[in-house]
Coordinates of C-alpha atoms in Angstrom, one line a residue:
Chain A
X1 CA 37.1 94.4 92.6
X2 CA 38.4 95.5 96.0
X3 CA 41.9 94.3 96.8
X4 CA 43.9 94.3 99.9
X5 CA 47.7 94.1 99.5
X6 CA 49.5 92.7 102.5
X7 CA 53.3 92.9 102.9
X8 CA 55.7 91.4 103.5
X9 CA 54.4 87.9 102.7
X10 CA 57.3 86.4 104.6
X11 CA 59.4 87.7 107.4
X12 CA 62.1 85.9 109.5
X13 CA 63.7 87.9 112.3
X14 CA 65.6 87.4 115.5
X15 CA 63.9 87.5 118.9
X16 CA 63.8 91.0 120.4
X17 CA 63.5 92.8 117.0
X18 CA 60.6 95.0 116.0
X19 CA 58.5 94.5 112.8
X20 CA 55.6 96.0 111.0
X21 CA 53.1 94.4 108.6
X22 CA 51.2 96.5 106.2
X23 CA 47.8 96.1 104.5
X24 CA 46.9 98.6 101.8
X25 CA 44.0 99.2 99.5
X26 CA 42.7 101.9 97.2
X27 CA 39.2 101.2 98.6
X28 CA 37.5 102.2 101.8
X29 CA 36.6 99.5 104.4
X30 CA 33.9 99.8 107.0
X31 CA 36.3 98.0 109.4
X32 CA 39.4 95.9 109.3
X33 CA 40.2 92.8 111.2
X34 CA 43.6 91.3 112.0
X35 CA 43.6 87.5 112.5
X36 CA 46.3 85.0 113.4
X37 CA 45.9 81.5 111.9
X38 CA 47.7 78.3 112.9
X39 CA 48.0 75.5 110.3
X40 CA 44.7 73.6 110.1
X41 CA 42.9 75.9 112.5
X42 CA 40.5 78.7 112.0
X43 CA 41.6 82.4 112.0
X44 CA 41.7 83.8 115.5
X45 CA 40.6 87.4 115.8
X46 CA 43.3 89.7 117.2
X47 CA 41.6 93.1 116.8
X48 CA 39.0 95.0 114.9
X49 CA 39.7 98.6 113.9
X50 CA 36.7 100.7 112.8
X51 CA 37.5 104.4 113.1
X52 CA 39.9 106.2 110.8
X53 CA 43.2 106.9 112.6
X54 CA 42.3 104.4 115.3
X55 CA 45.2 102.8 117.2
X56 CA 44.7 99.7 119.3
X57 CA 47.3 98.0 121.5
X58 CA 47.3 94.3 122.5
X59 CA 50.4 93.8 124.7
X60 CA 53.3 94.1 122.4
X61 CA 51.1 94.4 119.3
X62 CA 50.0 97.8 118.0
X63 CA 47.3 98.1 115.3
X64 CA 46.6 101.2 113.4
X65 CA 43.8 102.0 110.9
X66 CA 44.6 104.7 108.3
X67 CA 42.8 108.0 108.5
X68 CA 41.0 107.2 105.2
X69 CA 40.2 103.6 106.4
X70 CA 42.0 102.2 103.3
X71 CA 45.1 100.8 105.1
X72 CA 46.2 99.3 108.3
X73 CA 49.4 98.2 110.0
X74 CA 50.4 95.8 112.7
X75 CA 53.5 96.6 114.6
X76 CA 55.1 94.0 117.0
X77 CA 57.6 95.3 119.5
X78 CA 60.4 93.0 120.8
X79 CA 59.1 90.0 118.9
X80 CA 59.2 86.6 120.7
X81 CA 59.2 83.1 119.3
X82 CA 55.6 82.7 120.4
X83 CA 54.7 85.4 117.9
X84 CA 55.6 83.0 115.1
X85 CA 52.6 82.3 112.8
X86 CA 50.5 83.5 109.9
X87 CA 48.9 86.9 110.3
X88 CA 46.0 87.9 108.1
X89 CA 44.3 91.2 107.6
X90 CA 40.8 91.3 106.3
X91 CA 38.8 94.4 105.4
X92 CA 35.0 94.4 105.6
X93 CA 33.3 95.7 102.4
X94 CA 31.2 98.7 103.3
X95 CA 28.1 97.5 101.6
X96 CA 27.8 93.8 102.3
X97 CA 30.5 93.3 105.0
X98 CA 32.1 90.5 103.0
X99 CA 35.7 90.2 104.0
X100 CA 38.4 91.1 101.6
X101 CA 41.6 89.2 102.6
X102 CA 45.2 90.1 102.4
X103 CA 47.6 87.4 101.3
X104 CA 48.9 86.9 104.8
X105 CA 52.3 87.3 106.4
X106 CA 54.2 84.3 107.5
X107 CA 56.2 85.4 110.5
X108 CA 59.1 83.4 112.0
X109 CA 60.8 84.7 115.1
X110 CA 64.1 82.9 115.8
X111 CA 65.3 82.4 119.4
Chain B
X1 CA 33.9 83.0 126.3
X2 CA 31.9 80.8 124.0
X3 CA 33.3 80.4 120.5
X4 CA 32.0 79.2 117.2
X5 CA 31.6 75.4 117.2
X6 CA 31.9 73.3 114.1
X7 CA 31.4 69.6 113.6
X8 CA 32.8 67.3 112.6
X9 CA 36.4 68.5 112.8
X10 CA 37.5 66.0 110.2
X11 CA 35.5 64.2 107.5
X12 CA 36.6 61.7 104.9
X13 CA 34.3 61.0 102.0
X14 CA 34.4 59.2 98.6
X15 CA 33.8 60.9 95.3
X16 CA 30.1 61.5 94.5
X17 CA 29.1 61.1 98.2
X18 CA 27.4 63.8 100.2
X19 CA 28.5 65.6 103.3
X20 CA 26.9 67.8 105.9
X21 CA 28.9 70.3 107.9
X22 CA 27.4 71.9 111.0
X23 CA 28.1 75.3 112.6
X24 CA 26.9 76.7 115.9
X25 CA 27.5 80.4 116.2
X26 CA 28.5 82.4 119.2
X27 CA 25.4 82.9 121.4
X28 CA 23.3 86.0 120.3
X29 CA 25.1 86.1 117.0
X30 CA 22.5 86.3 114.2
X31 CA 24.8 86.1 111.1
X32 CA 26.7 83.0 109.9
X33 CA 29.2 82.9 107.1
X34 CA 30.7 79.8 105.4
X35 CA 34.2 79.8 103.8
X36 CA 36.3 77.3 102.0
X37 CA 40.1 77.4 102.3
X38 CA 42.5 75.5 100.1
X39 CA 46.2 74.9 101.0
X40 CA 48.1 78.2 101.1
X41 CA 45.0 80.2 100.1
X42 CA 43.0 82.7 102.0
X43 CA 39.4 81.8 102.9
X44 CA 37.0 82.0 100.0
X45 CA 33.5 83.2 100.9
X46 CA 30.8 80.8 100.0
X47 CA 27.5 82.0 101.5
X48 CA 26.1 83.9 104.5
X49 CA 22.8 84.0 106.4
X50 CA 21.2 86.7 108.6
X51 CA 18.2 85.9 110.7
X52 CA 17.7 82.5 109.0
X53 CA 17.6 84.1 105.5
X54 CA 20.4 83.9 102.9
X55 CA 22.0 87.3 102.9
X56 CA 24.8 87.0 100.5
X57 CA 26.3 84.4 98.1
X58 CA 29.8 84.0 97.0
X59 CA 31.6 81.3 95.1
X60 CA 29.4 78.4 96.3
X61 CA 29.0 75.6 93.7
X62 CA 25.5 74.6 92.8
X63 CA 26.2 71.2 94.3
X64 CA 26.3 72.9 97.7
X65 CA 23.5 74.3 99.7
X66 CA 23.1 75.8 103.1
X67 CA 20.6 77.0 105.6
X68 CA 20.3 78.6 109.0
X69 CA 17.8 77.2 111.5
X70 CA 15.6 78.8 114.1
X71 CA 18.3 78.3 116.8
X72 CA 20.7 80.1 114.4
X73 CA 22.9 77.1 113.8
X74 CA 23.7 76.5 110.2
X75 CA 24.4 73.5 108.0
X76 CA 26.4 73.3 104.8
X77 CA 25.2 70.4 102.6
X78 CA 27.6 69.2 99.9
X79 CA 26.5 66.7 97.3
X80 CA 28.3 64.9 94.4
X81 CA 31.6 65.5 96.1
X82 CA 34.6 66.0 93.9
X83 CA 38.3 65.6 94.7
X84 CA 38.6 69.4 94.4
X85 CA 36.2 69.9 97.3
X86 CA 38.9 68.7 99.7
X87 CA 39.7 71.7 101.8
X88 CA 39.2 73.4 105.2
X89 CA 35.7 74.7 105.7
X90 CA 35.2 77.5 108.2
X91 CA 32.1 78.9 109.7
X92 CA 32.2 82.4 111.1
X93 CA 29.5 84.3 113.1
X94 CA 28.9 88.0 113.8
X95 CA 26.2 90.1 115.4
X96 CA 24.5 92.9 113.6
X97 CA 26.0 95.3 116.1
X98 CA 29.4 94.8 114.6
X99 CA 30.7 93.4 111.4
X100 CA 33.5 91.5 113.1
X101 CA 33.5 87.9 112.1
X102 CA 34.6 85.2 114.6
X103 CA 35.8 82.0 113.1
X104 CA 35.3 78.4 114.2
X105 CA 38.1 75.8 114.2
X106 CA 37.1 74.5 110.8
X107 CA 36.1 71.1 109.3
X108 CA 38.8 69.4 107.3
X109 CA 37.1 67.6 104.4
X110 CA 39.0 65.0 102.5
X111 CA 37.4 63.5 99.3
X112 CA 39.0 60.3 98.1

């Protein structure tokens, strides 16, 4: 069974600090998506990374896919209270594209 | 940009009743996925369709069925509802050009 370990599961930091969320697996994914989900709402796609070593930037968010396509990270620079939320990584299984989900990171940015 | 549309957004049913959830994928997306999400859990894959044919099956109970229609919208039919079926149900769509799944806002089903 393919697993995706996401850490930390909970993070509370002050506004202006930097943070990194990690998703690691022993298995290869065809791609990896990062989502943000608000309570009672559907996951909203932030980014898809496909190529090993790929780096994508979305304003203050930097996403990286590992060279072997087994792991990914989300780095937020100068976090703001509006970044508060649940962040989920999901890797696409290479044969059937089913999503393997990380446990999620609940992020709280204090003003 | 158009997103995935789900209806209804909220549904309340009694035990043993039936429910039908609808999903309208992003235009030109040919693949639809259904997920169930309980409180504090990640989405659990139920079933998917590609070009109106079932493409994959996950942890979907036998009491549930789904189909994709010629206009690519999909319906999830749930019968003999149980209390444990109360959850958020998400639909996601993707195109064969990419495996990125875009999620709808979900339907919150409450079974009383």
